[in-house]
Coordinates of C-alpha atoms in Angstrom, one line a residue:
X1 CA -41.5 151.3 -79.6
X2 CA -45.0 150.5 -81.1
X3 CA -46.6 147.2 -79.4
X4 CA -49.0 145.3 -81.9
X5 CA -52.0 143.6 -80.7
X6 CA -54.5 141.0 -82.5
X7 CA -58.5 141.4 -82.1
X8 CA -59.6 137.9 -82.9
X9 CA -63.5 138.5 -82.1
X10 CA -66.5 140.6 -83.0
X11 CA -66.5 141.7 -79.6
X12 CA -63.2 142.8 -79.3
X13 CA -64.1 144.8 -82.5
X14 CA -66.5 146.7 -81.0
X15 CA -63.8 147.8 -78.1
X16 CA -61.8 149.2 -81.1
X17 CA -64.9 152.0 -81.9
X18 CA -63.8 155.3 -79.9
X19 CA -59.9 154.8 -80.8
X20 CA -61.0 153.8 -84.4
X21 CA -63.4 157.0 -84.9
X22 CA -60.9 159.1 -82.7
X23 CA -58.2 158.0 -85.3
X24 CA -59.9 158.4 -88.6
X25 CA -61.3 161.7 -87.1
X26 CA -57.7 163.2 -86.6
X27 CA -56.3 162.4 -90.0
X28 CA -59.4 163.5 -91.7
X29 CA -59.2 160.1 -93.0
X30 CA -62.8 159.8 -94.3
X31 CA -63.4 157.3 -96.6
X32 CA -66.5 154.9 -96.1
X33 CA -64.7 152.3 -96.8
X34 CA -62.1 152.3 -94.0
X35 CA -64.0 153.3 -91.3
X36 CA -65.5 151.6 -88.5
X37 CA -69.0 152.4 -89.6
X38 CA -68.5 150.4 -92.9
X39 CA -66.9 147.6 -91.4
X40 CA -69.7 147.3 -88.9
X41 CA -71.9 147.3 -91.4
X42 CA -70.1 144.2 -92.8
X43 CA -70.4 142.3 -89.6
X44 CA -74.2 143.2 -89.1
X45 CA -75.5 142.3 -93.0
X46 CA -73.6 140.0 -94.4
X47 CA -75.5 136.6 -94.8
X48 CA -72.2 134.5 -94.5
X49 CA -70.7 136.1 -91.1
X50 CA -66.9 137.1 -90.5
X51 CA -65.0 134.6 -88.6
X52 CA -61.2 134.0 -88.1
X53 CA -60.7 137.4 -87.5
X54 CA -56.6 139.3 -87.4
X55 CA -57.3 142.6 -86.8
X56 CA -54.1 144.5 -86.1
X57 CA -54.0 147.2 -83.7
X58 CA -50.5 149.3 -83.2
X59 CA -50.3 151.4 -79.6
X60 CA -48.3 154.0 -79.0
X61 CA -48.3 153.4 -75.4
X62 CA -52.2 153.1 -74.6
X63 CA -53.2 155.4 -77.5
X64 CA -54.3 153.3 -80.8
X65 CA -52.8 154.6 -83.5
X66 CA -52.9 151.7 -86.2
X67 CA -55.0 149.3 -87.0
X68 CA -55.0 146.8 -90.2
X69 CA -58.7 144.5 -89.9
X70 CA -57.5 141.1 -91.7
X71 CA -59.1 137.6 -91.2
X72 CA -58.0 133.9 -92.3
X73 CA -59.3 132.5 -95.4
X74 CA -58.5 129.8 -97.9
X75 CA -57.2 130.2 -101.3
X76 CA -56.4 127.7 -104.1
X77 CA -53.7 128.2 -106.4
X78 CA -52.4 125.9 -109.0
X79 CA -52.3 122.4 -107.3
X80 CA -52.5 123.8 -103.4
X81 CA -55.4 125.0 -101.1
X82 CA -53.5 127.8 -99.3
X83 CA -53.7 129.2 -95.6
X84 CA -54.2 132.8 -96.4
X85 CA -53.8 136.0 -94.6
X86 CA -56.3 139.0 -96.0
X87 CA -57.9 142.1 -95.5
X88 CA -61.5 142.2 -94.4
X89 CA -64.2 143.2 -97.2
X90 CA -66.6 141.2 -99.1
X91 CA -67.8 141.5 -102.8
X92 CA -69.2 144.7 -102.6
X93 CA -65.9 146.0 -100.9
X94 CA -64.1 148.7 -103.8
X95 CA -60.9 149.4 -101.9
X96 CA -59.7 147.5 -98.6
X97 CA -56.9 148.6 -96.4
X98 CA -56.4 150.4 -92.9
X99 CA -55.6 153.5 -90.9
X100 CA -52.2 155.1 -88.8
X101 CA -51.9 157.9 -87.2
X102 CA -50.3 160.9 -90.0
X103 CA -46.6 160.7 -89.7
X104 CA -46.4 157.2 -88.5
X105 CA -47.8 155.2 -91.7
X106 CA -44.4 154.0 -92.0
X107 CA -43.2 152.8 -89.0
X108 CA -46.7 151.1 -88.6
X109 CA -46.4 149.1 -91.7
X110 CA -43.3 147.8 -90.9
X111 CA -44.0 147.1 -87.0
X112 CA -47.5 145.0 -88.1
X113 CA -45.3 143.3 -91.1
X114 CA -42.7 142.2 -88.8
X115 CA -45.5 140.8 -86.2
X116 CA -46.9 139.1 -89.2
X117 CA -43.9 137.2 -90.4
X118 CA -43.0 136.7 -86.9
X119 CA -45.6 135.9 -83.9
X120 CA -47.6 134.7 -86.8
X121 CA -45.7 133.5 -89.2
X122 CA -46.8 129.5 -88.6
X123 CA -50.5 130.8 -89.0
X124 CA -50.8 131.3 -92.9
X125 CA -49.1 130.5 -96.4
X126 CA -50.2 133.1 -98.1
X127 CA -50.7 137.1 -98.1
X128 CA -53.6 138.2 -100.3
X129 CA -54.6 141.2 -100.1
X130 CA -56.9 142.6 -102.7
X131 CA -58.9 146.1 -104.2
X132 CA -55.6 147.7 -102.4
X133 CA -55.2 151.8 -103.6
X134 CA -52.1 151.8 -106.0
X135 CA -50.3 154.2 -103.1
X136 CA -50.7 154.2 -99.2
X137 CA -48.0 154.7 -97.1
X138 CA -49.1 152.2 -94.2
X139 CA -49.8 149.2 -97.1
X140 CA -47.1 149.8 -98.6
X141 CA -44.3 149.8 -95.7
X142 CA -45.9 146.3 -94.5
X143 CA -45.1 145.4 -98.5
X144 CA -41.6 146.7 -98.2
X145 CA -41.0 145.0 -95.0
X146 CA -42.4 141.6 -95.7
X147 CA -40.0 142.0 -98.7
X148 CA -37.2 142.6 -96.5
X149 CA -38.0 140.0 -94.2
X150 CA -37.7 137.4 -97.1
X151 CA -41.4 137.4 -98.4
X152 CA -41.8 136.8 -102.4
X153 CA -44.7 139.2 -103.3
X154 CA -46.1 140.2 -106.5
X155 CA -48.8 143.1 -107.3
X156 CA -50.9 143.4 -110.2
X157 CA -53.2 146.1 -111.6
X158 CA -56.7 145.4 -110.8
X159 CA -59.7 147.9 -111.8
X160 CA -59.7 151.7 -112.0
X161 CA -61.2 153.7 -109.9
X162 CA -63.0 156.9 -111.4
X163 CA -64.3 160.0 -109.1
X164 CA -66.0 162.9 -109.5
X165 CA -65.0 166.3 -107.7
X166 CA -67.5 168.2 -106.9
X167 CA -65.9 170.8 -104.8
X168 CA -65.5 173.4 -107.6
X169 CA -69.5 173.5 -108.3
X170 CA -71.7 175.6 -105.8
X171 CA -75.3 174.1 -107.2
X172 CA -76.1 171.6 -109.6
X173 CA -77.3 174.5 -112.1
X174 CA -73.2 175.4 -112.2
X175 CA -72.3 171.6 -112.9
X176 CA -75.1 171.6 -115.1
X177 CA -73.3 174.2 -117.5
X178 CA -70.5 172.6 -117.2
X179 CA -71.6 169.6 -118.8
X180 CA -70.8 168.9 -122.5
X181 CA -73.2 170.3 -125.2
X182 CA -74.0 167.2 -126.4
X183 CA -74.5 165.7 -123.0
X184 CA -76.7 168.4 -122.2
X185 CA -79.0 167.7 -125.3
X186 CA -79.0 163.4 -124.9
X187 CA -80.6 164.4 -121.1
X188 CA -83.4 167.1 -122.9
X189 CA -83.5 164.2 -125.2
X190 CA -84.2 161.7 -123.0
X191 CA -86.9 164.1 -120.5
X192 CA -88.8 165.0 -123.7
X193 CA -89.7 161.6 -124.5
X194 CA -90.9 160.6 -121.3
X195 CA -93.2 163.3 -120.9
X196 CA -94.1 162.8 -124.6
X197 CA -95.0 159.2 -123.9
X198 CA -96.2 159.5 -119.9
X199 CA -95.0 160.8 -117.0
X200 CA -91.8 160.4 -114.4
X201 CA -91.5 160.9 -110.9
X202 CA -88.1 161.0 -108.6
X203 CA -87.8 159.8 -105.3
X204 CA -85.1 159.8 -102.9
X205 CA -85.2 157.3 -99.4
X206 CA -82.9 158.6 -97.0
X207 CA -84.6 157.9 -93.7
X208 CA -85.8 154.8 -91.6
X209 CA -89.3 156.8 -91.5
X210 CA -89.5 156.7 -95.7
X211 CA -90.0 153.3 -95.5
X212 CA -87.3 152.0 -96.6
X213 CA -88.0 148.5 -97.0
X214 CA -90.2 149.2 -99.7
X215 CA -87.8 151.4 -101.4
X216 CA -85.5 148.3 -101.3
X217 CA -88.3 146.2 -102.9
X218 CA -88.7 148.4 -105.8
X219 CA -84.8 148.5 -106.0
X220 CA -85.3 145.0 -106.2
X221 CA -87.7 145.0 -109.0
X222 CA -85.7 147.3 -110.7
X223 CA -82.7 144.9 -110.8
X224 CA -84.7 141.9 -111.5
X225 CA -85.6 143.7 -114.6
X226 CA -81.7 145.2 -115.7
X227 CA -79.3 143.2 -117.6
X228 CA -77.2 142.5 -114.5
X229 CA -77.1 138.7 -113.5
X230 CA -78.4 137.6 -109.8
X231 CA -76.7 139.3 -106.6
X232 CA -73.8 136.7 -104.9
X233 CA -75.9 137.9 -101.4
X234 CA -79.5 138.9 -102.2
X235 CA -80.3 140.3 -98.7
X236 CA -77.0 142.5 -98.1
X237 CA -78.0 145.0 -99.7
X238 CA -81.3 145.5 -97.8
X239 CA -79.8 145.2 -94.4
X240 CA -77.3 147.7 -95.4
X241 CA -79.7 150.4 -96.2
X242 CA -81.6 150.0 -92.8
X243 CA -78.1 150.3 -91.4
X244 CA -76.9 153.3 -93.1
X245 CA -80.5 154.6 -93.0
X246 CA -79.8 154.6 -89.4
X247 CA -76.4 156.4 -89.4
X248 CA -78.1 159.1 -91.6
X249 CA -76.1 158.0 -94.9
X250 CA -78.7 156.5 -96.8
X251 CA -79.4 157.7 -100.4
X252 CA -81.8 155.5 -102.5
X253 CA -83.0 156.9 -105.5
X254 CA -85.3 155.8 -108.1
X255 CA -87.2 156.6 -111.1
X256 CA -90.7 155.8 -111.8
X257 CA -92.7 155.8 -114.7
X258 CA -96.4 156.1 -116.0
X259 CA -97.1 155.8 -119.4
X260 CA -99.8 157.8 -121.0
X261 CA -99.9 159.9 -117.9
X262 CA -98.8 163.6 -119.0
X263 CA -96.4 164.9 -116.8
X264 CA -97.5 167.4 -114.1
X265 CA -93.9 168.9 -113.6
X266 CA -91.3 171.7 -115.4
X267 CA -89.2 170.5 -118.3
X268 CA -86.6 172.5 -116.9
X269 CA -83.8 170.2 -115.8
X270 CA -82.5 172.2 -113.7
X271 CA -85.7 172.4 -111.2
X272 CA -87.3 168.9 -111.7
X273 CA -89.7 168.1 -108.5
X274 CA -88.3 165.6 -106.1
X275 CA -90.3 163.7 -103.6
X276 CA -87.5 165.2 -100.7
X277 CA -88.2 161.5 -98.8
X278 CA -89.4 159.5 -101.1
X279 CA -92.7 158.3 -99.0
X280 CA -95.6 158.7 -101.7
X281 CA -94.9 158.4 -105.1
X282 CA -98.5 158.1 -107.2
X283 CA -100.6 155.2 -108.1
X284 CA -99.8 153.6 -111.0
X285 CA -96.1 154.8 -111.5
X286 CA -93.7 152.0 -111.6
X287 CA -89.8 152.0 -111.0
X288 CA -87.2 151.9 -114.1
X289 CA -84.1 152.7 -112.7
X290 CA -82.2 152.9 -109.6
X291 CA -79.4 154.1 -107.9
X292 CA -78.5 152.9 -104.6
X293 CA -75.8 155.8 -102.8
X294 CA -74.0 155.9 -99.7
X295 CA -73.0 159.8 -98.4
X296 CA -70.6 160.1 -95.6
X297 CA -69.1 163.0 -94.3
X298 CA -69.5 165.0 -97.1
X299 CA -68.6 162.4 -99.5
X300 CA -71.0 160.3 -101.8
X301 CA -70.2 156.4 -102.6
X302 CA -72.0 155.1 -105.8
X303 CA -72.7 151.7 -104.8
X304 CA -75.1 150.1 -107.2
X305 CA -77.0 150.9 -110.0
X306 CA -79.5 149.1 -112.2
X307 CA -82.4 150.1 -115.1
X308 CA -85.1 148.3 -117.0
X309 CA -83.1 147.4 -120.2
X310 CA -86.7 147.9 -121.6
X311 CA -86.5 151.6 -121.1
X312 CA -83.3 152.0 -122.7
X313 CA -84.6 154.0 -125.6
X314 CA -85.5 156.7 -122.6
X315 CA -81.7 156.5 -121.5
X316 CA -83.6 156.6 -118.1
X317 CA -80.0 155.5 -116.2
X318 CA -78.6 158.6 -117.4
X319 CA -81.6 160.8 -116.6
X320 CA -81.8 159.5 -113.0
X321 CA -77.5 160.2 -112.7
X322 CA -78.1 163.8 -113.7
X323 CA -81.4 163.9 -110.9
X324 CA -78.7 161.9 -108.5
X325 CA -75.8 164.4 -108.8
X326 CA -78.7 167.6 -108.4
X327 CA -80.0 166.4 -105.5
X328 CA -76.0 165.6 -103.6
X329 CA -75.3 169.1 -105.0
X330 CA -78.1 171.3 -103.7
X331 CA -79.4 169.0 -100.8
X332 CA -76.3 167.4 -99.6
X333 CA -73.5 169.5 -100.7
X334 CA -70.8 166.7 -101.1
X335 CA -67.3 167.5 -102.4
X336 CA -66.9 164.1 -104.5
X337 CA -68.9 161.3 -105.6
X338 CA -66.6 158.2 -106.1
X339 CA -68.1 155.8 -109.2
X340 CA -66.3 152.6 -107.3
X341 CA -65.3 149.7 -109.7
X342 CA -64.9 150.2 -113.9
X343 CA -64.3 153.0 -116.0
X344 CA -67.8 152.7 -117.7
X345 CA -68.4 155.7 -120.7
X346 CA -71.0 157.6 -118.7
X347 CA -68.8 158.1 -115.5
X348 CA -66.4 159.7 -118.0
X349 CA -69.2 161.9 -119.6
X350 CA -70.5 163.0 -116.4
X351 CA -67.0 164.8 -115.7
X352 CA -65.6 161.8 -113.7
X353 CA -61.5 161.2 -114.0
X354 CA -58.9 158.9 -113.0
X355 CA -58.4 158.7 -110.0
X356 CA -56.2 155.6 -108.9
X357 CA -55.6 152.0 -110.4
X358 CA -56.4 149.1 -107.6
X359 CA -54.4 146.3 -107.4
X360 CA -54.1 143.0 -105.9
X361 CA -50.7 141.9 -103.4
X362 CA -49.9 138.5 -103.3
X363 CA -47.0 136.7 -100.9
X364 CA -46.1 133.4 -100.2
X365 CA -44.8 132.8 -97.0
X366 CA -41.4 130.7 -96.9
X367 CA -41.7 129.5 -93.3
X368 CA -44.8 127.0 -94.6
X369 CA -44.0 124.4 -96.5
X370 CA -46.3 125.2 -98.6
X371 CA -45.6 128.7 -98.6
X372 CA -42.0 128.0 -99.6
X373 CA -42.7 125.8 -102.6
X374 CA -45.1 128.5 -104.2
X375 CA -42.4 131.2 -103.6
X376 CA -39.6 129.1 -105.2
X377 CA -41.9 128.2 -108.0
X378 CA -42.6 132.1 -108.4
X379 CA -39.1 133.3 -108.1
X380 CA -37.4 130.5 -110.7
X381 CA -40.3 128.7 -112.6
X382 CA -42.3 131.1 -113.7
X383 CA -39.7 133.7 -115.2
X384 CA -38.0 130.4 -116.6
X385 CA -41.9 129.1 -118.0
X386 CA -42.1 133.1 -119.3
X387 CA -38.3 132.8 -121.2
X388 CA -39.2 129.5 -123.0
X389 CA -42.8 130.8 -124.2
X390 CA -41.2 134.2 -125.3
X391 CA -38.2 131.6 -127.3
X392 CA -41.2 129.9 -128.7
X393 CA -43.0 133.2 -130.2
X394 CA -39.8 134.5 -131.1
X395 CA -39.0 131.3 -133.4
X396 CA -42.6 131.2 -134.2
X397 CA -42.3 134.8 -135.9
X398 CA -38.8 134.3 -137.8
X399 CA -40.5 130.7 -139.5
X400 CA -43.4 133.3 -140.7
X401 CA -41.1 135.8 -141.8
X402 CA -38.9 133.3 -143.6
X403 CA -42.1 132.3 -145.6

């Protein structure tokens, strides 16, 4: 018998912290993005702050071994502003979803799916849950059972989700090989022409003592200068690499650029200098591209990227990806590095593959009014809407063949 509990405040969150850890640490669940470390973060440097929080914790007796983190929002569909019932995250949030104990996903998911459509079911119209992974046993028992329990739901394909595995390389110079011939040459390319023209230096901030508000700053001016429109929360980025700096899983790296100033260093690509913590870079260089990297327990998180689209000749983005991948290789020896969001070309040339679909879970709940006309209007309007528009095309193409 599993007994589900609700964590309504930030408080109460921070209670969670030695079961959470203690959990994730026994399944060897450890993704960023579902541990407590992330979710902290979230709380601590997000401009807008997390309220109307759900958190779900399953016990096994006194020992934690669930826990689903949702809050209330509100949601407008069609003609309705919706009650609805979703997993924490925020923009910058890839994947969302939770944690149970190995061998009890199951019966986890269907104990928190039956609390939600019963001690809660007056609370919300509307399950939306979105950036789920396309399989997990936990999310996909609570599915299952809200189904069960007379919940209409509906998932749709999302984004793809690209990673890299790194396990199989034992140094960059191995990777290196393995890279494509004409890969190889566009980054020789690229490195000839900006020693030809001036000179580059690399530089990594890890640390709170490589000053890492001024990393941020040329991050900044970095982005200001790409072809990526303004952030939705300019300072949560900032915050978040003071936080991770903290933690120890800060990797901010960036390119900068002299021109006319011959470069000191080897051409070799291979052996590039790197300023280790990125605490003096030389006068006069300035920044043209940046990659902003999260690495946690052996893992790497590629959370933002950005160049001066007036360096784009110099395919300086994919210069600084090949320093980027050296320096998690031969410095921090992770297994993966996880591209986030998109199937982008570059991803794909640098070795990355499919590695899951996201997708997007929607139910309406049928003990809200609301709730019950949204669910009748998904179960018989809309496949009735689809059959007369697919009548309408079919007539459509029989009058142009008949001409």
């Amino acid at each position: 018998m599993l007994n589900i509990d609700v964590c309504t405040t930030h408080e109460g969150f921070l209670t969670l912290e030695s079961g959470w850890r203690a959990l994730s640490n026994q399944n060897g669940q450890s993704h960023f993005y579902t541990s407590f470390d992330w979710y902290q973060a979230l709380f601590v440097c997000s401009s807008v702050p997390l309220e109307n929080l759900k958190i779900l914790c399953a016990y096994h007796g006194d020992e934690l071994i669930g826990i689903l983190p949702m809050c209330m929002g509100r949601r407008k569909l069609r003609f309705f502003d919706y009650r609805s019932l979703e997993l924490i995250g925020s923009l910058y949030s890839p994947v969302r979803g939770g944690l149970a104990r190995f061998g009890w996903e199951e019966k986890v998911g269907s104990a928190m799916a039956q609390f939600v459509r019963g001690p809660m079911a007056r609370e919300w119209d509307l399950v939306f849950f979105d950036d789920l992974p396309s399989k997990d046993r936990m999310l996909d028992a609570f599915k299952d059972e809200l189904g069960a329990l007379g919940i209409i739901g509906m998932s749709e394909p999302r984004f793809p989700n690209i990673v890299l595995d790194l396990s199989r390389f034992d140094t960059s110079q191995s990777f290196y090989s393995a890279l494509s011939r004409n890969l190889r040459r566009s980054l020789v390319r690229s490195e000839k022409k900006l020693t030809r023209d001036g000179g580059f230096y690399m530089a990594v901030y890890s640390l709170e003592t490589c000053d890492v508000d001024h990393g941020m700053s040329m991050y900044n001016k970095v982005y200001g200068d790409s072809w990526k429109g303004e952030e939705a929360d300019p300072c949560f980025h900032r915050k978040l690499a003071h936080y991770l700096a903290r933690i120890g899983a800060l990797r901010l790296f960036l390119l900068y650029y002299k021109k006319g100033e011959p470069h000191s260093g080897t051409s070799d690509l291979a052996c590039n200098s790197f300023s280790q913590q990125g605490c003096v870079v030389p006068e006069g260089y300035n920044p043209v591209a940046a990659r902003f990297v999260v690495v946690y327990k052996g893992k790497a998180y590629d959370l933002k990227t950005a160049y001066n689209k007036a360096f784009v000749e110099y395919s300086v983005g994919s210069l600084l990806m090949w320093f980027v991948l050296r320096y998690l290789l031969d410095v921090d020896h992770v297994s993966s590095l996880d591209f986030q969001k998109g199937s982008e070309s570059f991803k794909l040339n640098f070795k990355g593959t499919l590695n899951d679909v996201r997708a997007r879970y929607r139910g309406f709940n049928s003990c809200c009014m609301k709730g019950l006309v949204e669910s009748h209007f998904e179960a018989h309007a809309i496949p009735f809407l689809r059959k007369i528009r697919h009548a309408c095309q079919t007539t459509k193409c029989k009058q142009v063949e008949q001409r």
